Short mmCIF file of C-alpha atoms and ligand atoms in Angstrom, two decimals:
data_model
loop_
_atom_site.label_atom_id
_atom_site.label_comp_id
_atom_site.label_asym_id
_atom_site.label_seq_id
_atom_site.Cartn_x
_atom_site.Cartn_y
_atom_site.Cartn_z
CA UNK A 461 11.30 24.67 -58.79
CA UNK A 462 11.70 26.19 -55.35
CA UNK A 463 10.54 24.16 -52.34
CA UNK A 464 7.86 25.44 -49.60
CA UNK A 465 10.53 25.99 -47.40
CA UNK A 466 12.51 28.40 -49.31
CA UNK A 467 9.31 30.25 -51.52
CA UNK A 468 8.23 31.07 -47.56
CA UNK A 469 11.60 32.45 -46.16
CA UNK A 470 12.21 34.26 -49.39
CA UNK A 471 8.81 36.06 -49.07
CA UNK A 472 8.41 36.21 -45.39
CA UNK A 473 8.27 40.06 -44.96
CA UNK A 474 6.22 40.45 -47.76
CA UNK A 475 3.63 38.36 -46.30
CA UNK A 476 3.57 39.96 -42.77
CA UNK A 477 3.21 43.59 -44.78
CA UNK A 478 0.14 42.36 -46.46
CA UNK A 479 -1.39 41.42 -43.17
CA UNK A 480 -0.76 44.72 -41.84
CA UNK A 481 -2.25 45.77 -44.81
CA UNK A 482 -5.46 43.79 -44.27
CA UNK A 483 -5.70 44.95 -40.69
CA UNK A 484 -5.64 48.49 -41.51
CA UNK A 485 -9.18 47.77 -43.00
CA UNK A 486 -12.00 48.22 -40.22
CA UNK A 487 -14.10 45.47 -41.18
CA UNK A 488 -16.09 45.46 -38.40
CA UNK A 489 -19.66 43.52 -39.80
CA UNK A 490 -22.12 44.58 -36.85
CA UNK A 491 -21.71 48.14 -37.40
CA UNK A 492 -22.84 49.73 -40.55
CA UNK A 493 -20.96 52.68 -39.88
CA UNK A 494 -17.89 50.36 -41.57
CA UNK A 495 -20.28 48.86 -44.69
CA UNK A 496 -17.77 50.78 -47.15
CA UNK A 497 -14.67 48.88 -45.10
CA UNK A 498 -16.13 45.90 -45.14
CA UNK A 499 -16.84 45.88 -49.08
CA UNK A 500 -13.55 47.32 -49.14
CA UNK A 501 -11.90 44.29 -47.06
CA UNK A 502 -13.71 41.53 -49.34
CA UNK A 503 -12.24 43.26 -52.48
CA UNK A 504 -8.75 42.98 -50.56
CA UNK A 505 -9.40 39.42 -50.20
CA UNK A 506 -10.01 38.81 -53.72
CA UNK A 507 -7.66 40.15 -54.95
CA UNK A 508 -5.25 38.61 -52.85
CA UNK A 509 -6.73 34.97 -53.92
CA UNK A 510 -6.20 36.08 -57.71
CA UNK A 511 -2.26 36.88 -56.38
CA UNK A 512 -2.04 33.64 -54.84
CA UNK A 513 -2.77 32.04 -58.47
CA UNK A 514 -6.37 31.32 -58.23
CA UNK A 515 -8.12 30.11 -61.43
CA UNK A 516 -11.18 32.62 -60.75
CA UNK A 517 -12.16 34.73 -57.38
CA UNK A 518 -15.33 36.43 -56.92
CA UNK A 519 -16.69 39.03 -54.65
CA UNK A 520 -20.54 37.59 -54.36
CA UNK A 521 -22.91 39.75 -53.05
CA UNK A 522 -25.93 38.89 -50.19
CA UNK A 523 -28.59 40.69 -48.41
CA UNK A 524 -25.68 41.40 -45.73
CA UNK A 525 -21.84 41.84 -46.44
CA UNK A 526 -20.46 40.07 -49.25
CA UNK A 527 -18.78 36.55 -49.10
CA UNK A 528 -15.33 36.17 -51.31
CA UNK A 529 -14.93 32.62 -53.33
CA UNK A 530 -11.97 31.85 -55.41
CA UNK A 531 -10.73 28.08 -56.54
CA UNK A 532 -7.79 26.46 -57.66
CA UNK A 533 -8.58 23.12 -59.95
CA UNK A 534 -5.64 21.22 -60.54
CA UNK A 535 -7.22 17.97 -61.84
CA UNK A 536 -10.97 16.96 -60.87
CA UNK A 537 -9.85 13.89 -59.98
CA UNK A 538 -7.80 14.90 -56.92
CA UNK A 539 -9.63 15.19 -53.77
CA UNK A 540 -10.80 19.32 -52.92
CA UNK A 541 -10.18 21.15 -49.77
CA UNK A 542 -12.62 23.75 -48.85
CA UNK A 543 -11.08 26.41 -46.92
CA UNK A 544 -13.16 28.54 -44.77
CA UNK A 545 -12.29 31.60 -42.53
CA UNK A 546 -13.64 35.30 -42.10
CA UNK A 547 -12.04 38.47 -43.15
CA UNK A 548 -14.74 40.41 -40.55
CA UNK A 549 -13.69 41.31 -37.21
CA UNK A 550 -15.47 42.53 -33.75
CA UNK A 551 -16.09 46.33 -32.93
CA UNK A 552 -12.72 47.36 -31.09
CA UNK A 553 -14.32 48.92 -28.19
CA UNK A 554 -13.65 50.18 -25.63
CA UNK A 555 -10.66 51.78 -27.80
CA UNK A 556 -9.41 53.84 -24.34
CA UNK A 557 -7.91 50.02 -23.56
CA UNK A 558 -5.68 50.00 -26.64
CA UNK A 559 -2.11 50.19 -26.28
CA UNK A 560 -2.49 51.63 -30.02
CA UNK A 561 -5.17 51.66 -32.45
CA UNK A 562 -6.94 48.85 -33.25
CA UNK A 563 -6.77 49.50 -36.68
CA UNK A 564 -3.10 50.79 -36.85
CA UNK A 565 -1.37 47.52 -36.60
CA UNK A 566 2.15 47.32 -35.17
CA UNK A 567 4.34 44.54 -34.64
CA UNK A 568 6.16 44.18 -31.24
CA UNK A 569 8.08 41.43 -29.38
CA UNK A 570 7.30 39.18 -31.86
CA UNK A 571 3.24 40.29 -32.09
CA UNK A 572 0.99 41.70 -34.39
CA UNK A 573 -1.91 43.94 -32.77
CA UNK A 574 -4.88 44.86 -34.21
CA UNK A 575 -7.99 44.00 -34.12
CA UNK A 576 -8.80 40.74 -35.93
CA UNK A 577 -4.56 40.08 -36.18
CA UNK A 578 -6.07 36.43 -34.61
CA UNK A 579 -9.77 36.83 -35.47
CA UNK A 580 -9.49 36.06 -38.31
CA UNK A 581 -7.70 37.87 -40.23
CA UNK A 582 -4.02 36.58 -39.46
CA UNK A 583 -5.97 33.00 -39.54
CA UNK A 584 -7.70 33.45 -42.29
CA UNK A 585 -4.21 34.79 -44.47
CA UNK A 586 -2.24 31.89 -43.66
CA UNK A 587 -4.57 29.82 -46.68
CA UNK A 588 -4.02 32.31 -48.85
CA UNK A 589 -0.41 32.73 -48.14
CA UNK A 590 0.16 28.79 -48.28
CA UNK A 591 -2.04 28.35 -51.26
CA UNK A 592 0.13 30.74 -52.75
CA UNK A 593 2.93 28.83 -52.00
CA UNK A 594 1.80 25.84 -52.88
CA UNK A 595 1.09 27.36 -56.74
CA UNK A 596 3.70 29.60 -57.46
CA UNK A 597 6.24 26.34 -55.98
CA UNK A 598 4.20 24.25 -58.77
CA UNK A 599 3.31 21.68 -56.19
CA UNK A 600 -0.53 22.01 -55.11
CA UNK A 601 -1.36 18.58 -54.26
CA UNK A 602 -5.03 18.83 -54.58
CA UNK A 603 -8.14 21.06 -55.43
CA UNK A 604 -8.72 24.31 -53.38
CA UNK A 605 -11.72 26.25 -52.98
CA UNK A 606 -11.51 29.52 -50.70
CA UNK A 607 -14.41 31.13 -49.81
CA UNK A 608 -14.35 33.60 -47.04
CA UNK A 609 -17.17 35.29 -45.60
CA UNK A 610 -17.74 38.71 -43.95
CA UNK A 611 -20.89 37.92 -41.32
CA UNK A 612 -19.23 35.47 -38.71
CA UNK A 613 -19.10 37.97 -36.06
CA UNK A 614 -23.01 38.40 -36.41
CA UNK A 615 -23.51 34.91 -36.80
CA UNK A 616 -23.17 33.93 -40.59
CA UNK A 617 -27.29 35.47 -41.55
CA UNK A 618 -26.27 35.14 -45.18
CA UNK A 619 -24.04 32.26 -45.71
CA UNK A 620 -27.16 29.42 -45.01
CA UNK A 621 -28.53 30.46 -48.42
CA UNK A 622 -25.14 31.15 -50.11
CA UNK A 623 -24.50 27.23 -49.36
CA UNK A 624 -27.83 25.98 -50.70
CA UNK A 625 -27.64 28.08 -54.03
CA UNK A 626 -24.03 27.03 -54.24
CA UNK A 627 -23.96 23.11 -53.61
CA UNK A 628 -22.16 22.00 -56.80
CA UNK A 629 -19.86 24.92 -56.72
CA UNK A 630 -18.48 24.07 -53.35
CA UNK A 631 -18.33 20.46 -53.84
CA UNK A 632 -15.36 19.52 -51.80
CA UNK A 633 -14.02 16.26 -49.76
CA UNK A 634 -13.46 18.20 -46.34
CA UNK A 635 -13.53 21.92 -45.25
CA UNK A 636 -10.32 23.06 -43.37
CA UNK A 637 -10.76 25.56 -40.96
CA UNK A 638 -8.10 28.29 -38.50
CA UNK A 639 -10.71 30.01 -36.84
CA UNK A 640 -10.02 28.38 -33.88
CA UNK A 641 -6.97 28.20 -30.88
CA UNK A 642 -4.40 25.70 -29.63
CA UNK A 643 -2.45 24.64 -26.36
CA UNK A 644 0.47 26.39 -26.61
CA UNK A 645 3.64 26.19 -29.74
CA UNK A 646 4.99 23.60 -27.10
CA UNK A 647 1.82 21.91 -26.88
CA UNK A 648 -0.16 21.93 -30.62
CA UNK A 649 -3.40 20.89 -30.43
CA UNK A 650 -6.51 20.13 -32.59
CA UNK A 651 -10.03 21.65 -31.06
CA UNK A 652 -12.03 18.14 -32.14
CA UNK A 653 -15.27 20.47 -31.42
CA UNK A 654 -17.10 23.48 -30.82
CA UNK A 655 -19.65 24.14 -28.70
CA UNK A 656 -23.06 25.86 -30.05
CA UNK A 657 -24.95 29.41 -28.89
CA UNK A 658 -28.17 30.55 -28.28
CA UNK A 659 -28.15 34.08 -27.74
CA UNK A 660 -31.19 36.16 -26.09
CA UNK A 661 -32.38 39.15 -25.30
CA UNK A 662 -34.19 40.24 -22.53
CA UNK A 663 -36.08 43.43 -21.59
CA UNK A 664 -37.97 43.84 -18.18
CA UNK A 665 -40.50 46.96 -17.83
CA UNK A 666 -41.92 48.15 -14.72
CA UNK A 667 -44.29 51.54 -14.81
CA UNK A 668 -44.47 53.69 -17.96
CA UNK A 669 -41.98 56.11 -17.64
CA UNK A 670 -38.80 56.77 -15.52
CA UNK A 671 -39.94 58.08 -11.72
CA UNK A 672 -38.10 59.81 -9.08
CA UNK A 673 -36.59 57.34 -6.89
CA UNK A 674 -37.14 58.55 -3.39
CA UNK A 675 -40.96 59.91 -4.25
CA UNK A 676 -42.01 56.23 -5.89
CA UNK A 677 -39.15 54.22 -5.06
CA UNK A 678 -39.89 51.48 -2.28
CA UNK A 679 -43.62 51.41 -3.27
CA UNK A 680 -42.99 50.51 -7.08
CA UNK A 681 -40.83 47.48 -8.69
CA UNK A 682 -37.79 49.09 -9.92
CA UNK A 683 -36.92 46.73 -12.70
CA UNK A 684 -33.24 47.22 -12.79
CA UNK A 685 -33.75 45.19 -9.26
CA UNK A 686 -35.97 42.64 -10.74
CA UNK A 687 -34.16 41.74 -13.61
CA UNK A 688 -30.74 41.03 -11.18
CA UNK A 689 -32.78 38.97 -9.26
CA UNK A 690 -34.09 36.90 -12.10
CA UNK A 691 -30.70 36.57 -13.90
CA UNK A 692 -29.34 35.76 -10.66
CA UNK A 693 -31.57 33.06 -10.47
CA UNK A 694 -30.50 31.11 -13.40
CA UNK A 695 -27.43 29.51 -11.74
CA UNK A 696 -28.49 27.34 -8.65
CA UNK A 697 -25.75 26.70 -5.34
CA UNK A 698 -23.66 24.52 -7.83
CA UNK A 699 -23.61 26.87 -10.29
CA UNK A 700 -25.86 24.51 -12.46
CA UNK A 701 -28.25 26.55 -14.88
CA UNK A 702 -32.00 26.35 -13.75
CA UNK A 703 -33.64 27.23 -16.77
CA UNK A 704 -36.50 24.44 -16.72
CA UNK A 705 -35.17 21.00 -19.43
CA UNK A 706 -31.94 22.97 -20.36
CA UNK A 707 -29.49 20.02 -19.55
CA UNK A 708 -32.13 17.04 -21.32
CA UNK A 709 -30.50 16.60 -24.33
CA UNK A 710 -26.41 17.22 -22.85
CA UNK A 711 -24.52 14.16 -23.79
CA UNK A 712 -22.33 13.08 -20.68
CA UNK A 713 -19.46 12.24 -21.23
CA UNK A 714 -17.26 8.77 -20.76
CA UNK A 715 -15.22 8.61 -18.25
CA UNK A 716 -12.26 7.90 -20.47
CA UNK A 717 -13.84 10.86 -22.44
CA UNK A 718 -13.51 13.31 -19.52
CA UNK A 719 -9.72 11.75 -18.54
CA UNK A 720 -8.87 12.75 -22.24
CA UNK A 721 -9.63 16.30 -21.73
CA UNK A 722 -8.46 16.58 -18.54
CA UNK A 723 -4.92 15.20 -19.75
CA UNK A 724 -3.92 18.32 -21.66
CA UNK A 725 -1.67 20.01 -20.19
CA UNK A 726 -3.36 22.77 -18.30
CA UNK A 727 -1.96 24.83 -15.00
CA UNK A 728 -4.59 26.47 -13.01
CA UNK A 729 -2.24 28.70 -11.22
CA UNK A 730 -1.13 30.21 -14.63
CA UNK A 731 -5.00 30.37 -15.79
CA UNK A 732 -5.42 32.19 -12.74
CA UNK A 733 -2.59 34.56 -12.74
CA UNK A 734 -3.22 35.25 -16.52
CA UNK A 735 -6.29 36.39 -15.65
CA UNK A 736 -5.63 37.95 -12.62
CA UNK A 737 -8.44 36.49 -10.75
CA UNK A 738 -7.58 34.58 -6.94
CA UNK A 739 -10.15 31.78 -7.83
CA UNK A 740 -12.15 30.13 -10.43
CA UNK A 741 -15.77 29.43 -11.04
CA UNK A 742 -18.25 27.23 -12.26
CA UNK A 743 -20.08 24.00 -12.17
CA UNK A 744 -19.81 21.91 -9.54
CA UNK A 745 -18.10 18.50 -10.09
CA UNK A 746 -15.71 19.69 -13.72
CA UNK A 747 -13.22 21.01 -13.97
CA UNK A 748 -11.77 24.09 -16.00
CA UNK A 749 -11.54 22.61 -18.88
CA UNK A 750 -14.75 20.26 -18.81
CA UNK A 751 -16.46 23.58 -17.87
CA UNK A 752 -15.16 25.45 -21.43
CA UNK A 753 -15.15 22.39 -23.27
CA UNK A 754 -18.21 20.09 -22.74
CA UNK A 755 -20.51 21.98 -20.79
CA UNK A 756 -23.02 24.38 -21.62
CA UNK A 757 -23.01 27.69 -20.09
CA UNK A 758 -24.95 30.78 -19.37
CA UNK A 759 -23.33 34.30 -19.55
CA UNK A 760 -24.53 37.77 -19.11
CA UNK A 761 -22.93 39.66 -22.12
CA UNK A 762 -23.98 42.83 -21.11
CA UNK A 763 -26.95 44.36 -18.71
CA UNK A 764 -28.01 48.11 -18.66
CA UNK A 765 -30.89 50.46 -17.40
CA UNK A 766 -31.66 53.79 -15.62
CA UNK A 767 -28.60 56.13 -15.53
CA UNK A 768 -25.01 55.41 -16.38
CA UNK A 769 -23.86 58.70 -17.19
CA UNK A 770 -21.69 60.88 -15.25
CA UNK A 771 -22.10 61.40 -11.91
CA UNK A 772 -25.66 60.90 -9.65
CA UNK A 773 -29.39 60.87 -10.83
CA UNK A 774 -31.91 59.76 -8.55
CA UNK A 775 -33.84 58.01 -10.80
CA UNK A 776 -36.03 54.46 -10.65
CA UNK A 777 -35.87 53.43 -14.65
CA UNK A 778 -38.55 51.94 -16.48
CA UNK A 779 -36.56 49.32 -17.90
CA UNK A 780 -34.08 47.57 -17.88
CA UNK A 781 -32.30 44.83 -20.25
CA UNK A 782 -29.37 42.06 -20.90
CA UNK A 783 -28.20 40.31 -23.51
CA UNK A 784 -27.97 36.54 -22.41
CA UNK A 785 -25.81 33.88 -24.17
CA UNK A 786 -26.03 29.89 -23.42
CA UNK A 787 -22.98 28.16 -24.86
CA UNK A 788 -24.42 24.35 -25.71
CA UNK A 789 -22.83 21.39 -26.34
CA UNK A 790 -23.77 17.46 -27.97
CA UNK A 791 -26.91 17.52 -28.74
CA UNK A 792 -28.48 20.30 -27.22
CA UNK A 793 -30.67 22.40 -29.92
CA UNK A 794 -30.22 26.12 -30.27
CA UNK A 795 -33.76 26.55 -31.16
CA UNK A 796 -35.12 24.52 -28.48
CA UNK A 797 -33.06 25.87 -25.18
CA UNK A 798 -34.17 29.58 -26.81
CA UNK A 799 -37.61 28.36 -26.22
CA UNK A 800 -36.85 26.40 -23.28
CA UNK A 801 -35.35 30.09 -21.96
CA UNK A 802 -37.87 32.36 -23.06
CA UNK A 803 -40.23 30.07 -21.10
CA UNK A 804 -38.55 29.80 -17.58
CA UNK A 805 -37.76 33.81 -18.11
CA UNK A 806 -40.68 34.95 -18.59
CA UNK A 807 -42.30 32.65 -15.66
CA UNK A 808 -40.01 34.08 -13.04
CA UNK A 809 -41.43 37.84 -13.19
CA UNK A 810 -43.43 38.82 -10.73
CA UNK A 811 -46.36 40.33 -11.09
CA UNK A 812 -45.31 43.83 -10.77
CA UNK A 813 -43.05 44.20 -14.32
CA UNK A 814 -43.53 42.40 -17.90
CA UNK A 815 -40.84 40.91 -19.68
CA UNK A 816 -39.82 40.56 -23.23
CA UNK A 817 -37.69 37.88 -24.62
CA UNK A 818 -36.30 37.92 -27.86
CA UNK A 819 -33.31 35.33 -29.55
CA UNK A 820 -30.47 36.68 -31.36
CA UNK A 821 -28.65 34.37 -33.85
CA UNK A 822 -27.84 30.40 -32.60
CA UNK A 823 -25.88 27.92 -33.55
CA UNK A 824 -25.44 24.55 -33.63
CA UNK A 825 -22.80 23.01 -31.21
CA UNK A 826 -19.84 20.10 -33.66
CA UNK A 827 -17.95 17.89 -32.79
CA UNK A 828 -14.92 16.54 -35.64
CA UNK A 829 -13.95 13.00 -35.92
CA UNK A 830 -10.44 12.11 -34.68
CA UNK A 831 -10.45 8.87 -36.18
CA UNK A 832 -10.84 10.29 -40.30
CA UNK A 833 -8.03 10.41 -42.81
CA UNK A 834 -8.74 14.45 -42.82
CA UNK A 835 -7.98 14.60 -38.92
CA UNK A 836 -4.57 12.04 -39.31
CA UNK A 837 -3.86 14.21 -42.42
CA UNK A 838 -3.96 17.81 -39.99
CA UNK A 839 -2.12 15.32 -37.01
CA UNK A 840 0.24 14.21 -39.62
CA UNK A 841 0.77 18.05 -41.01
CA UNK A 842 1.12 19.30 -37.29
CA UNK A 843 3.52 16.47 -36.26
CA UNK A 844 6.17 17.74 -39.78
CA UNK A 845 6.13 20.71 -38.42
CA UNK A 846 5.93 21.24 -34.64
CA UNK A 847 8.01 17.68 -34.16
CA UNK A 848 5.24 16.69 -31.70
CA UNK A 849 1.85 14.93 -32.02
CA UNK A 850 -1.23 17.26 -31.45
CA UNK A 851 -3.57 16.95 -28.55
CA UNK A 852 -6.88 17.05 -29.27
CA UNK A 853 -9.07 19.62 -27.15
CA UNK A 854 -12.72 20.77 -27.22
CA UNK A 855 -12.67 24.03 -27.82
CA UNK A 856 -15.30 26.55 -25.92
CA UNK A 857 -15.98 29.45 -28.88
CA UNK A 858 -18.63 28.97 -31.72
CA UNK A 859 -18.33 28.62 -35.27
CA UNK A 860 -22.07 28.25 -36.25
CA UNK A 861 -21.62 27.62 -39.83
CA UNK A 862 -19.90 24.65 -39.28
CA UNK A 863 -22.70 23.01 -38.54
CA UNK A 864 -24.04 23.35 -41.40
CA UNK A 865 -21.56 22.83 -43.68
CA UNK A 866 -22.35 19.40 -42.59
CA UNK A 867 -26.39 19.76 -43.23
CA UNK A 868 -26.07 21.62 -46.34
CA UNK A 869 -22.85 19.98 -48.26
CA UNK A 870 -22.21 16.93 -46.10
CA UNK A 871 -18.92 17.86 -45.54
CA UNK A 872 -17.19 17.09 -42.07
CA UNK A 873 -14.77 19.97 -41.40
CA UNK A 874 -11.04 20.18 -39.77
CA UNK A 875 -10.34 23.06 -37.26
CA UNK A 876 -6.80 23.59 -37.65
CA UNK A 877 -5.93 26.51 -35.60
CA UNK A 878 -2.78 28.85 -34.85
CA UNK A 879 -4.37 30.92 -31.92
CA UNK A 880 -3.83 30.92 -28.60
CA UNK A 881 -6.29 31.52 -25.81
CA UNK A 882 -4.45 34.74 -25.00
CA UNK A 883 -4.80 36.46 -28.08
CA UNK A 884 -7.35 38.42 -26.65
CA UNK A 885 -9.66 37.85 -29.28
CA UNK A 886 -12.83 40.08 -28.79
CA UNK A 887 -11.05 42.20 -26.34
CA UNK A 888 -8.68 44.61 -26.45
CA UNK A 889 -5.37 44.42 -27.66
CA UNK A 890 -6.10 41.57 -29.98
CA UNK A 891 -2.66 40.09 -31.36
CA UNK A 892 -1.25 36.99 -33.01
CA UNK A 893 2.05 35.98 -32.78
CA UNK A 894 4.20 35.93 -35.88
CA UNK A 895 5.73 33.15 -35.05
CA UNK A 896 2.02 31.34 -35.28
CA UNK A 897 1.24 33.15 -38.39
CA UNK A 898 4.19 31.71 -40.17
CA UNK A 899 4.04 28.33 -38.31
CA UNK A 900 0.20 28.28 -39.76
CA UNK A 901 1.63 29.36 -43.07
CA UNK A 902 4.21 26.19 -42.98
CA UNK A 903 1.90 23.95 -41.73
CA UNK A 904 -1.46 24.00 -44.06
CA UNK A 905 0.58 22.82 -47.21
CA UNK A 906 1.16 19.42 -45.60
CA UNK A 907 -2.59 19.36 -44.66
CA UNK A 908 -3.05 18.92 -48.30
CA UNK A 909 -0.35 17.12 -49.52
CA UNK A 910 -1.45 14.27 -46.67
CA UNK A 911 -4.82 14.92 -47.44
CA UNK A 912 -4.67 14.21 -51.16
CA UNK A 913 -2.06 11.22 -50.06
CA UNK A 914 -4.88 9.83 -48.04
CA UNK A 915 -7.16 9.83 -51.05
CA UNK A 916 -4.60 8.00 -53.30
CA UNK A 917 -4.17 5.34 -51.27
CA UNK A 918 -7.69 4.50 -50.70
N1 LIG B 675 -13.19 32.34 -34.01
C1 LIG B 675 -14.26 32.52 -33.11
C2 LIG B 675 -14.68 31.24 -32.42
C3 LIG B 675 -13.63 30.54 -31.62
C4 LIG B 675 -12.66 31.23 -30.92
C5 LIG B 675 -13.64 29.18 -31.55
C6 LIG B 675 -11.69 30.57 -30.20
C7 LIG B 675 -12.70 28.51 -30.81
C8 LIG B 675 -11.70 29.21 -30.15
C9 LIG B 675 -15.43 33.14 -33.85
O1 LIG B 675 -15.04 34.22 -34.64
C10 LIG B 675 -16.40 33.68 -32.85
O2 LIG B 675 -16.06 34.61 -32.18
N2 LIG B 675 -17.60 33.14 -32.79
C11 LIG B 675 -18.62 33.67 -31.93
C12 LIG B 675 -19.97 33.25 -32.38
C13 LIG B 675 -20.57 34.11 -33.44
C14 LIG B 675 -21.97 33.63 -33.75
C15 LIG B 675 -20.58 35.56 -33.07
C16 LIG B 675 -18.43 33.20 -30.53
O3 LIG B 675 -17.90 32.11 -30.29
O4 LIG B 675 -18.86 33.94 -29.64
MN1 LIG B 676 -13.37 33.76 -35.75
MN1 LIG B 677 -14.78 35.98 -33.30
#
């Protein structure tokens, strides 16, 4: 039989082809403009997990876009890995900011780009490609379940149920998870948590309809205005958030905790330059990384009202809105700081506008053990093939099922990621390196085999 090693280089370029192939799909899940693509995408996938020697793969339909489960049983006896990724991606816009089309992958200087080539997609593929290996090389050192879902862009609606109705069938000993980002390939690291979201909506009206601004305006609350003022008042002089209770429930960190995270290797200058910004911001007293990793947050995603067409209308709108996100961390409540918000929002308008609050989806914020046989078994994996010993980071971005895969299957879950923060994940010009993607590839079959060693010896 062939080894890992050689199964991989013999089949490289066939696995960076299907990729492509994959990315060509626009399975973008908030827009149902691309329902067809998406269905389309999870059929992909399945068949893909039947190629890579799966016993059985199913496409199983919900009330939203369909999740795609296939398994591998080698012997009930060895311990099961749950894999977990999604094959849906963001909505490319704005597309004017591609270098080329977001759904036209091409590979260059060593990069894929397309949307999703990171998130998830390329992520997401390695599994299949390494389960693939692993069976085809006749050396799959434990159980595999696969199930990938297409709703973790809008916040996994469907996959709460899916897990209920499907407890025995996704029986497992750990879920394994690259969804998530590391240092650098110099640096490998394991994100050992992710932070939570409660996302909100806010609309602020002032008189019934849209008035001429210089007959009314100055004598009526414009609420385009009102609402900056408000959202401007959520962050205090420190940049702390005001919203009324919001930081009760934040665990505070060790001071051993906090020298942990701040002794990654991290260079502000290059954070800065990457960015292109000349300084920083954020909460007083932490620093860049304490500020993604294990603080909560509060963003403006986007704010709109009155006229943003072309050129000039004198006009004093009627409303205006914004779509509000609050990253959270240990043990902040997604439900509860949505209250908490709606509450201290709608208490700051004035008299002269109402205001409407609604949540979006939430999550939970996680944190993995570092201590657990899965973690050493991802360390161990890492350390075969980077040569180095992963740093563990707290990683800023939300994966809100993972929460639950601890609530629902009691399963504690290992984020073993290939990305890097500059993947531009969400934005445009999305790419993973294919260097990563075959690193990721090499990697996850010693996750298992260390995995399953871990179990034998117990
Ligand atoms: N893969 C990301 C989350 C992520 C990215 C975690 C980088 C750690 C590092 C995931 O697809 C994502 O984008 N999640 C959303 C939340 C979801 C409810 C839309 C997020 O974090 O905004
Ligand atoms: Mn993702
Ligand atoms: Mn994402």
């Amino acid at each position: 039989m062939q080894s890992w090693t050689q199964y991989q280089n013999d089949n490289k370029d066939r696995f960076l082809e299907e990729l492509l192939g994959l990315l060509r799909i626009p399975s973008v899940s908030a827009d149902s403009k691309y329902k067809g693509d998406v269905a389309r995408c999870a059929d992909a996938v399945k068949d893909y997990l039947l190629q890579a020697g799966c016993d059985s793969a199913e496409v199983c339909v919900t009330a939203g876009h369909p999740i795609v489960y296939g398994e591998k049983i080698v012997d009930p006896k060895l311990p099961t890995v749950l894999v977990y990724g999604h094959y849906d991606v963001q909505p490319a816009d704005p597309l004017e900011l591609w270098h080329s089309g977001p759904f036209e992958p091409v590979v260059k200087d060593g990069r894929i780009y397309a949307r999703g080539a990171c998130d998830d997609k390329g992520q997401m593929f390695m599994h299949i490609k390494a389960l693939e290996t692993m069976v085809k090389t006749g050396d799959l050192p434990c159980n595999v379940k696969v199930m990938i879902e297409g709703e973790e862009e809008v916040g996994s609606v469907n996959l709460g149920r899916f897990l209920e109705e499907n407890k025995q069938r996704l029986a497992a000993d750990i879920v394994l998870v690259s969804d998530t980002s590391m240092i650098s390939m110099e640096h490998p690291s394991i994100e050992s948590g992710l932070r939570g979201l409660a996302y909100m909506e806010v609309e602020v009206t002032g008189p019934n309809r849209d008035l001429h601004s210089g007959v009314y305006g100055g004598a009526v609350a414009n609420p385009a205005t009102i609402l900056c003022k408000m959202i401007a008042s959520l962050h205090d002089e420190n940049n702390h958030i005001t919203v009324k209770g919001f930081y009760d429930k934040v665990a505070e960190l060790s001071a051993a905790e906090r020298k942990a995270i701040n002794d990654a290797p991290f260079s502000l200058d290059e954070y800065k330059q990457d960015l292109k910004v000349d300084d920083v911001w954020g909460e007083a007293g932490y620093t860049t990384l304490e500020r993604t990793g294990i603080r909560p947050t509060l963003e403006v995603n986007g704010i709109w009202g009155g006229y943003t067409g072309e050129g000039a209308k004198t006009v004093l709108p009627s409303k205006a809105y914004a779509k509000i996100s609050m990253r959270l961390v240990p043990h902040q409540v997604s439900s509860e700081i949505s209250d908490l918000f709606a509450r201290h929002f709608e208490a700051l308008a004035p008299a002269s506008v109402q205001v409407k609050v609604t949540a979006h989806h939430g999550g939970e914020p996680v944190v993995t053990p570092t201590d657990s046989p899965a973690y050493q078994a991802a360390a161990k994996a890492i350390h075969t093939t980077f040569g180095k010993e992963p740093i563990p980071t707290r990683g800023g971005g939300s994966i809100p099922i993972i929460a639950l895969f601890e609530r629902v299957l009691g399963l504690k879950t290992v984020l073993l990621g290939f990305g890097l923060d500059n993947d531009n994940i969400h934005s445009p010009n999305e790419k993973y390196d294919v260097a990563n993607y075959y690193k990721g590839i090499e990697t996850i079959p010693y996750f298992h085999k260390y995995f399953a060693e871990s179990f034998a010896a117990q």
